[in-house]
Every structure is written in structure tokens, then in C-alpha cells.
PDB file of C-alpha atoms in Angstrom:
ATOM      1  CA  UNK A  19      -8.886 186.518  -6.426  1.00 91.00           C
ATOM      2  CA  UNK A  20      -8.831 182.860  -7.209  1.00 93.00           C
ATOM      3  CA  UNK A  21      -6.757 183.020 -10.047  1.00 94.00           C
ATOM      4  CA  UNK A  22      -4.151 184.800  -8.141  1.00 95.00           C
ATOM      5  CA  UNK A  23      -4.327 182.195  -5.198  1.00 96.00           C
ATOM      6  CA  UNK A  24      -3.744 179.402  -7.878  1.00 96.00           C
ATOM      7  CA  UNK A  25      -0.791 181.058  -9.242  1.00 97.00           C
ATOM      8  CA  UNK A  26       0.556 181.622  -5.615  1.00 96.00           C
ATOM      9  CA  UNK A  27      -0.152 177.825  -4.805  1.00 97.00           C
ATOM     10  CA  UNK A  28       1.622 176.885  -7.989  1.00 96.00           C
ATOM     11  CA  UNK A  29       4.667 178.754  -6.600  1.00 96.00           C
ATOM     12  CA  UNK A  30       4.371 176.959  -3.219  1.00 97.00           C
ATOM     13  CA  UNK A  31       2.635 179.722  -1.233  1.00 97.00           C
ATOM     14  CA  UNK A  32       0.224 178.355   1.240  1.00 97.00           C
ATOM     15  CA  UNK A  33      -3.115 180.683   1.901  1.00 96.00           C
ATOM     16  CA  UNK A  34      -4.301 180.273   5.540  1.00 97.00           C
ATOM     17  CA  UNK A  35      -7.411 182.335   4.994  1.00 96.00           C
ATOM     18  CA  UNK A  36     -10.005 181.203   2.614  1.00 95.00           C
ATOM     19  CA  UNK A  37     -11.000 183.457  -0.182  1.00 95.00           C
ATOM     20  CA  UNK A  38     -14.613 183.736   1.090  1.00 95.00           C
ATOM     21  CA  UNK A  39     -13.466 184.593   4.464  1.00 95.00           C
ATOM     22  CA  UNK A  40     -11.564 187.351   2.934  1.00 93.00           C
ATOM     23  CA  UNK A  41     -14.427 188.601   1.010  1.00 91.00           C
ATOM     24  CA  UNK A  42     -16.673 188.579   3.905  1.00 92.00           C
ATOM     25  CA  UNK A  43     -14.053 190.428   5.992  1.00 90.00           C
ATOM     26  CA  UNK A  44     -13.997 193.168   3.241  1.00 85.00           C
ATOM     27  CA  UNK A  45     -17.829 193.410   3.316  1.00 86.00           C
ATOM     28  CA  UNK A  46     -17.573 194.273   7.217  1.00 87.00           C
ATOM     29  CA  UNK A  47     -15.641 197.387   6.578  1.00 84.00           C
ATOM     30  CA  UNK A  48     -18.769 199.048   5.628  1.00 80.00           C
ATOM     31  CA  UNK A  49     -19.191 201.877   3.135  1.00 84.00           C
ATOM     32  CA  UNK A  50     -16.327 203.232   1.873  1.00 86.00           C
ATOM     33  CA  UNK A  51     -14.508 203.635  -1.632  1.00 88.00           C
ATOM     34  CA  UNK A  52     -11.525 201.891  -2.651  1.00 87.00           C
ATOM     35  CA  UNK A  53      -8.646 203.753  -4.112  1.00 88.00           C
ATOM     36  CA  UNK A  54      -9.334 202.142  -7.548  1.00 88.00           C
ATOM     37  CA  UNK A  55     -12.877 203.473  -7.584  1.00 90.00           C
ATOM     38  CA  UNK A  56     -11.915 206.770  -6.295  1.00 93.00           C
ATOM     39  CA  UNK A  57      -9.170 206.840  -9.372  1.00 93.00           C
ATOM     40  CA  UNK A  58     -12.098 205.981 -11.704  1.00 94.00           C
ATOM     41  CA  UNK A  59     -14.597 208.587 -10.422  1.00 96.00           C
ATOM     42  CA  UNK A  60     -11.779 211.144 -10.593  1.00 97.00           C
ATOM     43  CA  UNK A  61     -11.075 210.348 -14.281  1.00 96.00           C
ATOM     44  CA  UNK A  62      -7.421 208.975 -13.426  1.00 95.00           C
ATOM     45  CA  UNK A  63      -6.303 205.752 -15.022  1.00 91.00           C
ATOM     46  CA  UNK A  64      -6.728 202.379 -13.029  1.00 87.00           C
ATOM     47  CA  UNK A  65      -3.570 200.853 -11.812  1.00 86.00           C
ATOM     48  CA  UNK A  66      -4.434 197.502 -13.274  1.00 86.00           C
ATOM     49  CA  UNK A  67      -0.664 196.786 -14.221  1.00 88.00           C
ATOM     50  CA  UNK A  68       0.503 197.602 -10.503  1.00 87.00           C
ATOM     51  CA  UNK A  69      -2.283 195.309  -9.141  1.00 86.00           C
ATOM     52  CA  UNK A  70      -2.321 192.404 -11.912  1.00 91.00           C
ATOM     53  CA  UNK A  71       0.950 192.640 -13.874  1.00 94.00           C
ATOM     54  CA  UNK A  72       3.001 190.234 -11.427  1.00 95.00           C
ATOM     55  CA  UNK A  73       0.163 187.597 -11.287  1.00 96.00           C
ATOM     56  CA  UNK A  74      -0.053 187.795 -15.005  1.00 95.00           C
ATOM     57  CA  UNK A  75       3.668 187.383 -15.564  1.00 96.00           C
ATOM     58  CA  UNK A  76       3.894 184.490 -12.746  1.00 97.00           C
ATOM     59  CA  UNK A  77       1.051 182.696 -14.149  1.00 97.00           C
ATOM     60  CA  UNK A  78       2.808 182.550 -17.561  1.00 96.00           C
ATOM     61  CA  UNK A  79       6.107 181.176 -15.691  1.00 96.00           C
ATOM     62  CA  UNK A  80       4.370 178.402 -14.077  1.00 96.00           C
ATOM     63  CA  UNK A  81       1.948 177.642 -16.885  1.00 95.00           C
ATOM     64  CA  UNK A  82      -1.429 178.608 -15.328  1.00 95.00           C
ATOM     65  CA  UNK A  83      -3.978 179.668 -17.718  1.00 93.00           C
ATOM     66  CA  UNK A  84      -5.919 182.915 -16.804  1.00 92.00           C
ATOM     67  CA  UNK A  85      -9.263 183.914 -17.990  1.00 86.00           C
ATOM     68  CA  UNK A  86      -8.563 187.518 -18.666  1.00 73.00           C
TER      69      UNK A  86
END
């Protein structure tokens, strides 16, 4: 999440909600399974490209090194 934010900020985006607050908000949702976990459990491929492809491509454009 931090790397995606760095890429966004490099492109001029401003994030009003800190990462820590986003994570704590997600924790408050309670017990549920994300769609990615449901896919893994069902033996389906994860949609990594759909979730991270644009971030990886934009990181390359703005020269941000990602730890993949």
C-alpha cells in the first residue's frame, strides 16, 4: 500500500487518509473473506495484474523503485 501511495504522490495525487487509518478501518469490518482469498480457496487464479499492473507500470514511468 505504501509503494502505491508513493507512486501516486509522484504523479501529484494527495492522500487525505493515512495508510494506518485505512488499515484500521478495514480491520473494523470484522470477519469476512476478501475476494482474493475466496479465489485462492476456490483454486482460481489471483487477479494480481488487475490490482497491481497499473501501479507497476506507473512506477516505471515516474522512476519509483518497487520491492517486488
